[in-house]
Amino acid sequence: GETSVTAALFEVSHLVPLLPSLSLNLNGGCGYARTRSSYVFIDKNTGRPVAQTHKTYGDFIWSAGTGLEWSFGQQISLILAYRYFAAEEVPTHNADLGLEFDF
């Protein structure tokens, strides 16, 4: 089968300065996701497809997270963050480590 997900998430964040070069980032968001799956049923004896079905459903989604941002200068920062992403089917816990470059 095949599954596709289309989602829109509105997110807001707020930086709380802790030290001159270190900030706490708090964020949260909410949105909507639409999932479409198709399934093919195979006959065990012949190995041939016998039926195909589709399932489509929508779901409210939300996320919340926090992280630390250490600025090396005005245009580059190191980020360490955690985010919980909640969906009805598969909620996830995400850890991020990265560099942010501002232009």
Coordinates of C-alpha atoms in Angstrom, one line a residue:
G1 CA 0.0 0.0 0.0
E2 CA 0.9 3.6 0.0
T3 CA 0.2 6.4 2.6
S4 CA 0.5 10.2 2.1
V5 CA 0.1 12.9 4.7
T6 CA -0.6 16.6 4.1
A7 CA -0.5 18.9 7.1
A8 CA -0.6 22.6 8.0
L9 CA 0.9 23.7 11.4
F10 CA 0.8 27.2 12.9
E11 CA 3.6 27.6 15.4
V12 CA 4.6 30.4 17.7
S13 CA 7.9 30.7 19.7
H14 CA 9.3 33.0 22.3
L15 CA 13.0 33.5 23.2
V16 CA 13.8 34.1 26.9
P17 CA 17.3 35.6 27.4
L18 CA 19.2 33.7 30.1
L19 CA 22.7 35.2 29.5
P20 CA 24.0 37.6 26.8
S21 CA 24.7 34.7 24.4
L22 CA 22.3 32.0 25.8
S23 CA 18.5 32.0 25.3
L24 CA 15.7 29.6 26.2
N25 CA 13.2 28.9 23.3
L26 CA 9.6 28.0 24.1
N27 CA 7.3 27.0 21.3
G28 CA 4.0 25.5 20.5
G29 CA 1.7 25.0 17.6
C30 CA -1.5 23.5 16.3
G31 CA -2.9 22.5 13.0
Y32 CA -4.6 19.9 10.9
A33 CA -3.4 16.8 9.0
R34 CA -5.1 14.8 6.3
T35 CA -3.9 11.2 5.8
R36 CA -4.8 9.1 2.7
S37 CA -3.8 5.4 2.6
S38 CA -4.4 2.7 0.0
Y39 CA -4.2 -1.0 0.7
V40 CA -3.9 -3.9 -1.8
F41 CA -5.1 -7.3 -0.6
I42 CA -3.2 -10.3 -2.0
D43 CA -4.7 -13.8 -2.5
K44 CA -2.4 -16.2 -0.5
N45 CA -2.8 -19.0 -3.0
T46 CA -2.2 -17.2 -6.2
G47 CA -0.2 -14.2 -5.0
R48 CA -2.4 -11.9 -7.2
P49 CA -4.1 -8.7 -6.0
V50 CA -7.8 -9.4 -5.3
A51 CA -9.0 -6.1 -3.8
Q52 CA -7.9 -2.5 -3.2
T53 CA -9.3 -0.1 -0.6
H54 CA -8.6 3.5 0.4
K55 CA -8.9 5.2 3.8
T56 CA -8.9 9.0 4.3
Y57 CA -9.2 10.8 7.6
G58 CA -8.3 14.1 9.1
D59 CA -6.8 14.8 12.5
F60 CA -6.1 17.8 14.8
I61 CA -2.4 18.0 15.5
W62 CA -0.3 20.0 18.0
S63 CA 3.2 20.4 19.1
A64 CA 5.1 21.8 22.1
G65 CA 8.8 22.2 22.7
T66 CA 11.7 23.9 24.4
G67 CA 15.3 24.3 23.7
L68 CA 18.5 26.3 24.2
E69 CA 20.0 28.7 21.7
W70 CA 23.7 29.7 22.1
S71 CA 24.7 32.6 19.9
F72 CA 28.2 32.8 18.5
G73 CA 27.5 36.2 17.0
Q74 CA 24.7 38.1 15.4
Q75 CA 24.3 35.6 12.5
I76 CA 25.1 32.1 13.8
S77 CA 23.6 30.0 16.7
L78 CA 23.9 26.5 18.0
I79 CA 20.5 25.0 18.9
L80 CA 19.6 22.1 21.2
A81 CA 15.9 21.4 21.4
Y82 CA 13.1 18.9 22.2
R83 CA 9.7 18.8 20.6
Y84 CA 6.6 16.6 21.3
F85 CA 4.4 16.3 18.2
A86 CA 1.0 14.9 18.9
A87 CA -1.2 13.2 16.3
E88 CA -3.9 10.7 17.0
E89 CA -2.2 7.9 15.1
V90 CA 1.5 8.3 15.9
P91 CA 2.8 10.9 18.4
T92 CA 6.5 11.5 18.3
H93 CA 9.3 12.8 20.6
N94 CA 12.0 14.7 18.6
A95 CA 15.4 16.0 19.7
D96 CA 17.1 18.6 17.5
L97 CA 20.8 19.6 17.4
G98 CA 21.7 22.2 14.7
L99 CA 23.3 25.4 13.5
E100 CA 21.2 28.3 12.5
F101 CA 22.5 30.9 10.1
D102 CA 20.7 34.3 9.7
F103 CA 21.1 36.2 6.4

